[in-house]
Amino acid sequence: MIKLHQQTFGTGKSIVLVHGWAMHSGIWHDFAMQLAQYYQVTCIDLPGHGHSDNLDNFTLEQVVDALVDAVADEQSCWLGWSLGASVVVDIARRYPERVNSLVLLAGNPHFTCTEQWPGMKVDLLEAFAEQLALDAPATLLRFLSLQVAQLPDYKVLLKNLKAVIMARAMPNIDALQGGLAILKYADLRSALAEAQMPILVLLGTRDILVPIAVAEAIKALAPAIQMVVIDKAGHVPFLSHPQIVLETITNFMDAPSMPLTKTGIKRAFTAASSTYDDAAALQRRVGLELLKTIDAELLTGTLLDIGCGTGFLTAELLACFNHDATIALDIAWTMLQSTQQKLALHQQVHYVCADAEQLPFGEQCIDGVFSNLALQWCSDLDAVFSGIKRALKPGKSLVFSIFGPQTLCELKSAWASVNDYQHVNRFYSEPELRGFLVAAGFYDIQLHNVCYDSHYASVLALMQELKQLGAHHVVTGANKHITTKTAMQQMISAYEKQAGNEQIIATFEVISITATA
């Protein structure tokens, strides 16, 4: 393990500052002192920069591993500037348990431009790499100039940047070349889109290295991200506009923790579309059992499958029931694409990407609604059942399965032995579900309850399956408090003690329901 130089100031919520290319943690000093009035601020030198040891191979993976090993074992807000923004996004991707939020200053998840994505020109980055080998000091000075070009106080800012960079030894040449390679080749757009924590991005309207068009590109990629554009700021907004940056970050850091958003759920299932089928044995079993209980006459005409996932149950519906058309609906477009590929030969299937809480259908146009283990991810079941009731023709049926409150009770118990926080999402009970359905106008409501025991080689294997299903937010979305690596290990030990044998057991309570509109 290499040694990385770091300094920590202040107390409170933890925030780690990661500097940009060719810099060192001294660049943060004044800004860090301001932040330290409110938080515990850690400034760290990247490998081969400032006072930190060199890496044998300066790659994104190696840099991220080194930082995570060096920083205290707790969840933190990771703030990255420029190259540092790429680093912290990858930390969130590979070590999400260490990140509770991200702040990206003048960062771009795909730093170089393409026809579809704005960024820095590749030939300019390549020119820096060539010039670096010939005259490193001159190349660094040119880079400093670009960061503050077009700003009114250009000369003052450039003088300050020069003073900071010269206060410590020049970065290792291999580290500099490695950093340019990261900026040239790293594509962290999917990592940013799939991140499950609050994210703040700050950009400047006069930034030459990260063009302002990146703001719209990031918002299109991940609409839930908080975007702040600072007028007349360049590539170093924390130096040119420190008060605006400070106020924006403190507002972001002190905002109330929020449950997982619809966007977060959509991202989770989008990311899981390629792994879902391999992990969905229970979903298939529950769906097939549900189909056996249904009178074929209940599902005729136009059938709506809510939360179709990758299409397994949609295909079974086509095989088991003689209906005119099927509408496959899911919140994640990649899930729908998987369904469409599997059912390419079935012309009577229509595909709709929509939220179950906002069904895009008119009144009394559907002959039957089916849903298998999908509605538990909806926070507003009043809206779900009201929308289904509106779309169903009178006398037609809603048939669905949903997880009940005993689901993952072993995991809840293990966490309860560690602390009093809520780590596992709460699922609706039979009386609550009946109440929602009655309020929406359904009658002849029949409920059936079954508990399934699933066996796993370890707690981590259970967590991995939840992630493959896109359901890992079931154990993160409800918790508004920091979950440290130590607490996680304590939970795992408590779970293993419950098991008392080589395998652990996870209970999944399934409530199957039929109701008439």
Coordinates of C-alpha atoms in Angstrom, one line a residue:
M1 CA 0.0 0.0 0.0
I2 CA 1.4 3.4 -1.0
K3 CA 1.3 6.4 1.3
L4 CA -0.8 9.3 0.3
H5 CA -0.4 12.7 1.9
Q6 CA -3.6 14.1 3.4
Q7 CA -4.7 16.7 5.9
T8 CA -8.0 16.9 7.8
F9 CA -9.7 20.1 9.1
G10 CA -12.9 20.8 11.1
T11 CA -15.6 18.5 12.4
G12 CA -19.0 17.3 11.2
K13 CA -20.0 15.5 8.1
S14 CA -17.1 14.1 6.2
I15 CA -16.1 15.6 2.8
V16 CA -13.0 14.5 0.8
L17 CA -11.5 16.9 -1.7
V18 CA -9.7 15.4 -4.8
H19 CA -7.7 17.8 -6.9
G20 CA -7.2 17.9 -10.7
W21 CA -4.5 17.1 -13.1
A22 CA -0.9 18.3 -12.3
M23 CA -2.1 19.9 -9.0
H24 CA -1.9 18.9 -5.4
S25 CA -4.1 19.3 -2.3
G26 CA -2.6 22.7 -1.5
I27 CA -4.9 24.1 -4.2
W28 CA -7.8 23.7 -1.8
H29 CA -6.3 25.5 1.3
D30 CA -8.3 28.7 1.4
F31 CA -11.5 27.0 0.2
A32 CA -11.0 24.0 2.6
M33 CA -10.7 26.4 5.5
Q34 CA -14.0 27.9 4.6
L35 CA -15.6 24.4 4.3
A36 CA -14.1 23.3 7.6
Q37 CA -16.3 25.9 9.4
Y38 CA -19.1 23.4 8.7
Y39 CA -17.7 20.0 8.0
Q40 CA -14.8 17.6 8.5
V41 CA -12.7 18.3 5.4
T42 CA -10.0 15.9 4.1
C43 CA -7.6 17.2 1.4
I44 CA -5.5 14.4 -0.2
D45 CA -2.7 14.4 -2.8
L46 CA -3.2 12.1 -5.7
P47 CA -0.5 9.4 -6.2
G48 CA 2.7 11.0 -7.7
H49 CA 1.4 14.5 -6.9
G50 CA 2.5 16.8 -4.0
H51 CA 3.8 14.8 -1.1
S52 CA 2.2 11.4 -2.1
D53 CA 4.1 8.3 -3.1
N54 CA 4.2 7.3 -6.8
L55 CA 2.2 4.4 -8.3
D56 CA 3.9 1.9 -10.5
N57 CA 1.0 2.3 -12.9
F58 CA -1.1 5.4 -12.8
T59 CA -4.5 4.1 -14.0
L60 CA -8.0 5.1 -12.8
E61 CA -8.4 1.7 -11.1
Q62 CA -5.1 2.0 -9.2
V63 CA -5.7 5.6 -8.2
V64 CA -9.2 4.9 -6.9
D65 CA -7.9 1.9 -4.9
A66 CA -5.2 4.0 -3.4
L67 CA -7.5 6.8 -2.3
V68 CA -10.1 4.5 -0.8
D69 CA -7.4 2.6 1.1
A70 CA -5.9 5.9 2.4
V71 CA -9.0 7.7 3.5
A72 CA -10.8 6.9 6.9
D73 CA -13.2 4.0 6.8
E74 CA -16.5 5.9 6.6
Q75 CA -19.0 7.2 4.2
S76 CA -18.2 10.6 2.9
C77 CA -19.2 13.2 0.4
W78 CA -16.4 13.0 -2.3
L79 CA -15.7 16.2 -4.1
G80 CA -13.7 16.0 -7.3
W81 CA -12.4 18.8 -9.4
S82 CA -11.5 18.2 -13.1
L83 CA -9.6 14.9 -13.2
G84 CA -10.6 14.5 -9.6
A85 CA -14.3 14.5 -10.7
S86 CA -13.5 11.4 -12.9
V87 CA -11.8 9.8 -9.9
V88 CA -14.7 10.3 -7.5
V89 CA -17.3 9.1 -10.0
D90 CA -15.3 5.8 -10.3
I91 CA -15.1 5.6 -6.5
A92 CA -18.9 5.8 -6.4
R93 CA -19.1 3.1 -9.0
R94 CA -16.7 0.7 -7.4
Y95 CA -17.0 1.5 -3.7
P96 CA -20.6 2.9 -3.3
E97 CA -20.5 1.9 0.4
R98 CA -17.9 4.6 0.9
V99 CA -19.9 7.4 -0.8
N100 CA -23.0 9.2 0.5
S101 CA -22.9 12.0 -2.1
L102 CA -20.8 13.4 -4.9
V103 CA -19.8 16.9 -5.9
L104 CA -18.3 17.4 -9.3
L105 CA -16.5 20.7 -9.9
A106 CA -15.7 21.4 -13.6
G107 CA -15.9 17.7 -14.3
N108 CA -17.0 15.8 -17.4
P109 CA -17.8 12.0 -17.3
H110 CA -16.4 11.8 -20.8
F111 CA -13.7 14.5 -20.9
T112 CA -13.0 14.4 -24.6
C113 CA -15.6 15.4 -27.2
T114 CA -17.3 13.1 -29.7
E115 CA -20.1 13.7 -32.3
Q116 CA -22.6 12.9 -29.6
W117 CA -20.9 14.4 -26.5
P118 CA -19.3 17.8 -25.8
G119 CA -15.8 18.0 -24.3
M120 CA -12.2 18.9 -24.9
K121 CA -10.7 18.2 -28.3
V122 CA -8.7 15.0 -28.4
D123 CA -5.9 16.5 -30.5
L124 CA -5.4 19.2 -27.8
L125 CA -5.1 16.6 -25.1
E126 CA -2.7 14.6 -27.3
A127 CA -0.6 17.8 -27.9
F128 CA -0.3 18.2 -24.1
A129 CA 1.0 14.7 -23.8
E130 CA 3.6 15.2 -26.5
Q131 CA 4.7 18.6 -25.1
L132 CA 4.9 17.2 -21.6
A133 CA 7.6 14.8 -22.7
L134 CA 9.6 17.7 -24.2
D135 CA 9.2 20.4 -21.7
A136 CA 7.0 19.6 -18.7
P137 CA 7.3 22.9 -16.8
A138 CA 6.2 24.9 -19.9
T139 CA 3.4 22.5 -20.6
L140 CA 2.0 22.9 -17.0
L141 CA 2.1 26.7 -17.2
R142 CA 0.2 26.5 -20.5
F143 CA -2.4 24.3 -18.8
L144 CA -2.7 26.7 -15.9
S145 CA -3.4 29.5 -18.4
L146 CA -6.2 27.6 -20.0
Q147 CA -7.9 27.1 -16.7
V148 CA -8.4 30.9 -16.1
A149 CA -8.5 32.2 -19.6
Q150 CA -11.3 34.6 -20.5
L151 CA -11.8 35.6 -16.8
P152 CA -11.7 39.3 -15.8
D153 CA -9.1 38.6 -13.0
Y154 CA -7.1 36.3 -15.2
K155 CA -3.7 37.7 -14.1
V156 CA -4.4 37.4 -10.4
L157 CA -5.8 33.9 -10.7
L158 CA -2.9 32.7 -12.8
K159 CA -0.4 34.2 -10.4
N160 CA -2.1 32.3 -7.5
L161 CA -2.2 29.1 -9.5
K162 CA 1.5 29.3 -10.3
A163 CA 2.4 30.0 -6.6
V164 CA 0.4 27.0 -5.5
I165 CA 1.8 24.5 -8.0
M166 CA 5.4 25.7 -7.3
A167 CA 5.0 25.2 -3.5
R168 CA 5.6 21.5 -3.9
A169 CA 7.7 19.4 -6.1
M170 CA 6.6 18.9 -9.7
P171 CA 4.3 15.9 -10.2
N172 CA 5.8 12.6 -11.3
I173 CA 5.9 12.6 -15.2
D174 CA 4.4 9.1 -15.4
A175 CA 1.6 10.2 -13.1
L176 CA 1.0 13.2 -15.4
Q177 CA 0.9 11.1 -18.5
G178 CA -1.4 8.6 -16.7
G179 CA -3.7 11.4 -15.8
L180 CA -3.9 12.6 -19.4
A181 CA -4.7 9.0 -20.5
I182 CA -7.6 8.9 -18.0
L183 CA -9.0 12.1 -19.3
K184 CA -8.6 10.9 -22.9
Y185 CA -10.0 7.4 -22.5
A186 CA -12.2 7.1 -19.4
D187 CA -16.0 7.0 -20.1
L188 CA -17.9 7.3 -16.9
R189 CA -21.2 8.3 -18.3
S190 CA -23.0 5.1 -17.4
A191 CA -21.4 5.2 -13.9
L192 CA -22.8 8.7 -13.4
A193 CA -26.2 7.7 -14.7
E194 CA -26.4 4.6 -12.5
A195 CA -25.1 6.2 -9.3
Q196 CA -27.4 5.8 -6.3
M197 CA -26.5 8.8 -4.3
P198 CA -27.3 12.6 -4.5
I199 CA -25.0 14.3 -7.0
L200 CA -24.2 18.0 -7.5
V201 CA -22.4 19.3 -10.6
L202 CA -21.0 22.8 -10.8
L203 CA -19.9 24.2 -14.1
G204 CA -18.7 27.6 -15.4
T205 CA -20.0 29.4 -18.5
R206 CA -16.4 30.4 -19.5
D207 CA -14.7 27.0 -18.9
I208 CA -12.5 26.2 -21.9
L209 CA -11.8 22.7 -20.9
V210 CA -15.3 21.6 -19.9
P211 CA -17.7 23.4 -22.3
I212 CA -21.0 24.6 -20.9
A213 CA -22.9 22.2 -23.3
V214 CA -21.8 19.5 -20.9
A215 CA -24.5 20.7 -18.5
E216 CA -27.4 19.8 -20.9
A217 CA -25.7 16.5 -21.8
I218 CA -25.4 15.5 -18.1
K219 CA -29.0 16.5 -17.4
A220 CA -30.2 14.4 -20.3
L221 CA -28.1 11.5 -19.1
A222 CA -29.2 11.7 -15.4
P223 CA -32.1 14.1 -14.8
A224 CA -32.0 13.7 -11.0
I225 CA -28.5 15.3 -10.8
Q226 CA -28.5 18.8 -9.3
M227 CA -26.8 21.1 -11.8
V228 CA -25.5 24.6 -11.0
V229 CA -24.0 26.8 -13.8
I230 CA -21.9 29.7 -12.5
D231 CA -21.9 32.8 -14.8
K232 CA -18.5 34.0 -15.8
A233 CA -16.7 31.2 -14.1
G234 CA -13.9 29.2 -15.7
H235 CA -12.3 25.9 -14.8
V236 CA -11.5 26.9 -11.2
P237 CA -14.8 28.2 -9.8
F238 CA -13.7 27.5 -6.2
L239 CA -11.0 30.1 -6.7
S240 CA -12.8 32.7 -8.9
H241 CA -16.3 32.4 -7.3
P242 CA -15.6 30.8 -3.8
Q243 CA -18.7 32.2 -2.1
I244 CA -21.1 30.9 -4.7
V245 CA -19.4 27.5 -4.7
L246 CA -19.4 27.4 -0.9
E247 CA -23.1 28.3 -0.5
T248 CA -24.1 25.8 -3.2
I249 CA -22.2 23.0 -1.6
T250 CA -23.4 23.7 2.0
N251 CA -27.0 23.8 0.7
F252 CA -26.5 20.5 -1.0
M253 CA -24.7 18.9 2.0
D254 CA -27.3 20.1 4.5
A255 CA -30.4 19.2 2.4
P256 CA -32.6 16.6 4.2
S257 CA -31.7 13.0 3.1
M258 CA -34.3 11.8 0.6
P259 CA -35.6 8.3 -0.1
L260 CA -34.6 6.7 -3.4
T261 CA -36.2 8.7 -6.2
K262 CA -38.1 7.3 -9.2
T263 CA -35.0 8.2 -11.2
G264 CA -32.9 6.1 -8.9
I265 CA -35.2 3.1 -9.2
K266 CA -35.2 3.5 -13.0
R267 CA -31.4 3.6 -13.0
A268 CA -31.2 0.5 -10.8
F269 CA -33.4 -1.6 -13.1
T270 CA -31.8 -0.1 -16.2
A271 CA -28.4 -1.2 -14.9
A272 CA -29.8 -4.7 -14.0
S273 CA -31.3 -5.5 -17.4
S274 CA -28.3 -7.6 -18.5
T275 CA -28.1 -9.6 -15.2
Y276 CA -31.8 -9.9 -14.3
D277 CA -32.6 -13.2 -15.9
D278 CA -29.8 -15.1 -14.3
A279 CA -30.9 -14.0 -10.8
A280 CA -34.7 -14.0 -11.2
A281 CA -35.4 -17.6 -10.2
L282 CA -37.8 -16.6 -7.4
Q283 CA -39.6 -14.1 -9.7
R284 CA -40.2 -16.8 -12.3
R285 CA -41.4 -19.3 -9.7
V286 CA -43.8 -16.8 -8.2
G287 CA -45.1 -15.7 -11.6
L288 CA -45.7 -19.3 -12.7
E289 CA -47.5 -20.1 -9.5
L290 CA -49.7 -17.0 -9.9
L291 CA -50.6 -18.0 -13.5
K292 CA -51.8 -21.4 -12.3
T293 CA -54.4 -19.8 -10.0
I294 CA -56.0 -17.6 -12.8
D295 CA -59.1 -18.6 -14.7
A296 CA -58.3 -18.1 -18.4
E297 CA -61.5 -16.3 -18.9
L298 CA -60.4 -13.5 -16.5
L299 CA -57.6 -12.5 -18.9
T300 CA -58.9 -11.9 -22.4
G301 CA -59.0 -9.0 -24.8
T302 CA -56.2 -6.4 -24.2
L303 CA -53.9 -7.4 -21.3
L304 CA -51.5 -5.0 -19.5
D305 CA -48.4 -6.4 -17.9
I306 CA -47.1 -3.8 -15.4
G307 CA -43.4 -4.2 -14.6
C308 CA -42.7 -6.7 -17.3
G309 CA -39.0 -6.7 -16.7
T310 CA -37.1 -8.8 -19.3
G311 CA -40.3 -10.4 -20.6
F312 CA -40.4 -13.9 -19.0
L313 CA -44.0 -13.5 -17.7
T314 CA -45.1 -11.6 -20.7
A315 CA -44.1 -14.6 -22.8
E316 CA -46.0 -17.0 -20.4
L317 CA -49.1 -14.8 -20.7
L318 CA -48.9 -15.1 -24.5
A319 CA -48.7 -18.9 -24.2
C320 CA -51.3 -19.4 -21.5
F321 CA -54.1 -17.0 -22.4
N322 CA -56.1 -16.3 -25.6
H323 CA -56.1 -12.5 -25.6
D324 CA -56.1 -10.1 -28.5
A325 CA -53.2 -7.8 -27.5
T326 CA -50.6 -7.5 -24.8
I327 CA -49.1 -4.2 -23.5
A328 CA -45.7 -4.7 -21.9
L329 CA -45.0 -1.8 -19.5
D330 CA -41.8 -1.1 -17.5
I331 CA -40.1 2.0 -16.1
A332 CA -36.7 1.0 -17.5
W333 CA -36.3 1.2 -21.3
T334 CA -33.5 -1.4 -21.4
M335 CA -35.8 -3.9 -19.7
L336 CA -38.4 -3.3 -22.4
Q337 CA -35.7 -3.8 -25.1
S338 CA -34.9 -7.2 -23.6
T339 CA -38.6 -8.1 -23.7
Q340 CA -38.9 -6.8 -27.3
Q341 CA -36.0 -9.0 -28.4
K342 CA -37.4 -12.1 -26.8
L343 CA -40.9 -11.5 -28.3
A344 CA -39.9 -10.2 -31.7
L345 CA -42.1 -12.7 -33.5
H346 CA -45.3 -11.7 -31.6
Q347 CA -46.8 -8.8 -33.5
Q348 CA -49.6 -8.3 -30.9
V349 CA -47.3 -7.1 -28.2
H350 CA -47.0 -3.3 -27.7
Y351 CA -44.2 -1.8 -25.5
V352 CA -44.7 1.2 -23.2
C353 CA -42.0 2.8 -21.1
A354 CA -43.8 4.4 -18.2
D355 CA -44.2 4.7 -14.4
A356 CA -46.9 2.5 -12.8
E357 CA -47.9 5.6 -10.7
Q358 CA -48.7 7.5 -13.9
L359 CA -50.3 5.1 -16.3
P360 CA -50.6 6.7 -19.8
F361 CA -54.0 5.1 -20.7
G362 CA -57.5 6.4 -21.2
E363 CA -60.6 5.2 -19.3
Q364 CA -61.9 1.7 -19.6
C365 CA -59.6 0.5 -22.4
I366 CA -57.9 -2.5 -20.8
D367 CA -59.5 -6.0 -20.3
G368 CA -57.1 -7.3 -17.7
V369 CA -54.0 -6.2 -15.7
F370 CA -51.2 -8.5 -14.5
S371 CA -48.2 -7.6 -12.4
N372 CA -45.6 -9.9 -10.9
L373 CA -43.4 -8.6 -8.0
A374 CA -43.2 -5.1 -9.3
L375 CA -45.6 -2.9 -7.4
Q376 CA -43.6 -3.0 -4.2
W377 CA -41.3 -0.5 -5.7
C378 CA -44.1 2.1 -6.0
S379 CA -44.3 4.6 -3.1
D380 CA -47.9 5.8 -4.0
L381 CA -50.1 2.7 -4.3
D382 CA -53.2 5.0 -4.1
A383 CA -52.1 6.4 -7.5
V384 CA -51.2 3.0 -8.9
F385 CA -54.6 1.3 -8.1
S386 CA -56.6 4.4 -9.0
G387 CA -54.8 4.4 -12.4
I388 CA -55.4 0.7 -13.0
K389 CA -59.1 1.1 -11.9
R390 CA -59.6 3.9 -14.4
A391 CA -58.0 2.0 -17.2
L392 CA -59.8 -1.3 -16.6
K393 CA -63.2 -2.0 -18.1
P394 CA -65.9 -2.6 -15.5
G395 CA -66.0 -6.1 -14.1
K396 CA -62.5 -6.9 -15.4
S397 CA -59.7 -8.2 -13.2
L398 CA -56.4 -7.1 -11.7
V399 CA -54.1 -10.0 -10.8
F400 CA -50.8 -9.3 -9.1
S401 CA -48.1 -10.4 -6.7
I402 CA -46.2 -8.2 -4.3
F403 CA -43.6 -8.6 -1.5
G404 CA -45.1 -8.6 2.0
P405 CA -43.6 -7.3 5.3
Q406 CA -41.8 -10.5 6.3
T407 CA -39.5 -10.1 3.2
L408 CA -35.9 -10.1 4.3
C409 CA -36.8 -10.3 7.9
E410 CA -33.4 -12.0 8.7
L411 CA -31.6 -9.0 7.2
K412 CA -33.7 -6.6 9.2
S413 CA -32.9 -8.5 12.4
A414 CA -29.2 -8.6 11.6
W415 CA -29.2 -4.8 11.1
A416 CA -31.2 -4.3 14.3
S417 CA -28.4 -5.8 16.3
V418 CA -26.0 -3.1 14.9
N419 CA -28.1 0.1 15.3
D420 CA -31.6 1.5 15.3
Y421 CA -31.7 2.8 11.8
Q422 CA -34.0 1.5 9.1
H423 CA -31.8 -0.3 6.6
V424 CA -34.4 -2.4 4.8
N425 CA -37.4 -0.9 3.0
R426 CA -40.8 -1.4 4.5
F427 CA -43.3 -3.5 2.5
Y428 CA -47.1 -3.2 2.7
S429 CA -49.2 -5.7 4.7
E430 CA -52.4 -7.5 3.6
P431 CA -54.7 -5.1 5.4
E432 CA -52.9 -2.1 3.9
L433 CA -53.2 -3.5 0.4
R434 CA -56.8 -4.3 0.8
G435 CA -57.4 -0.8 2.0
F436 CA -55.7 0.7 -1.1
L437 CA -57.8 -1.5 -3.4
V438 CA -61.1 -0.7 -1.7
A439 CA -60.3 3.0 -1.7
A440 CA -59.7 2.8 -5.5
G441 CA -63.0 1.1 -6.0
F442 CA -62.1 -2.6 -6.4
Y443 CA -64.3 -5.4 -5.0
D444 CA -64.2 -9.2 -4.7
I445 CA -60.7 -8.9 -3.4
Q446 CA -58.9 -12.2 -2.8
L447 CA -55.5 -12.4 -1.0
H448 CA -53.1 -15.4 -0.6
N449 CA -49.9 -15.4 1.3
V450 CA -46.8 -17.6 0.9
C451 CA -43.3 -17.3 2.3
Y452 CA -40.4 -18.6 0.3
D453 CA -37.0 -19.4 1.8
S454 CA -34.0 -18.7 -0.5
H455 CA -30.6 -20.1 0.4
Y456 CA -27.3 -18.3 -0.2
A457 CA -23.6 -19.1 0.4
S458 CA -23.1 -15.8 2.1
V459 CA -24.7 -12.5 3.0
L460 CA -22.6 -10.9 0.2
A461 CA -24.2 -13.4 -2.2
L462 CA -27.6 -12.3 -1.2
M463 CA -26.6 -8.6 -1.7
Q464 CA -25.2 -9.4 -5.1
E465 CA -28.4 -11.1 -6.2
L466 CA -30.4 -8.1 -5.1
K467 CA -28.1 -5.9 -7.2
Q468 CA -28.4 -8.2 -10.2
L469 CA -32.2 -7.9 -9.9
G470 CA -32.0 -4.1 -9.7
A471 CA -33.5 -4.4 -6.2
H472 CA -30.4 -3.4 -4.1
H473 CA -32.2 -0.2 -3.2
V474 CA -34.3 -2.4 -1.0
V475 CA -31.5 -2.3 1.5
T476 CA -30.2 1.2 0.9
G477 CA -33.2 3.4 -0.2
A478 CA -34.7 3.6 3.3
N479 CA -31.6 4.4 5.3
K480 CA -30.9 8.1 5.7
H481 CA -27.9 7.6 7.9
I482 CA -24.2 6.8 7.2
T483 CA -23.5 3.0 6.8
T484 CA -19.8 2.4 7.4
K485 CA -17.8 -0.5 6.3
T486 CA -17.4 -1.5 10.0
A487 CA -21.2 -1.5 10.5
M488 CA -21.7 -3.5 7.4
Q489 CA -19.3 -6.1 8.7
Q490 CA -21.0 -6.2 12.0
M491 CA -24.3 -6.8 10.2
I492 CA -22.8 -9.7 8.2
S493 CA -21.5 -11.3 11.4
A494 CA -24.9 -11.0 13.1
Y495 CA -26.6 -12.5 10.0
E496 CA -24.2 -15.5 9.9
K497 CA -24.8 -16.1 13.6
Q498 CA -28.5 -16.3 12.9
A499 CA -27.9 -18.9 10.2
G500 CA -25.9 -21.3 12.4
N501 CA -24.8 -23.4 9.3
E502 CA -22.9 -23.1 6.1
Q503 CA -25.7 -21.3 4.2
I504 CA -27.8 -18.3 5.1
I505 CA -31.5 -18.1 4.5
A506 CA -33.5 -15.1 3.3
T507 CA -37.3 -15.0 3.6
F508 CA -39.4 -13.5 0.8
E509 CA -43.1 -13.1 1.7
V510 CA -45.3 -13.0 -1.4
I511 CA -48.9 -11.8 -1.3
S512 CA -50.9 -12.8 -4.4
I513 CA -54.1 -10.8 -5.0
T514 CA -57.0 -10.8 -7.4
A515 CA -59.5 -7.9 -7.5
T516 CA -62.4 -6.9 -9.7
A517 CA -62.8 -3.4 -11.1

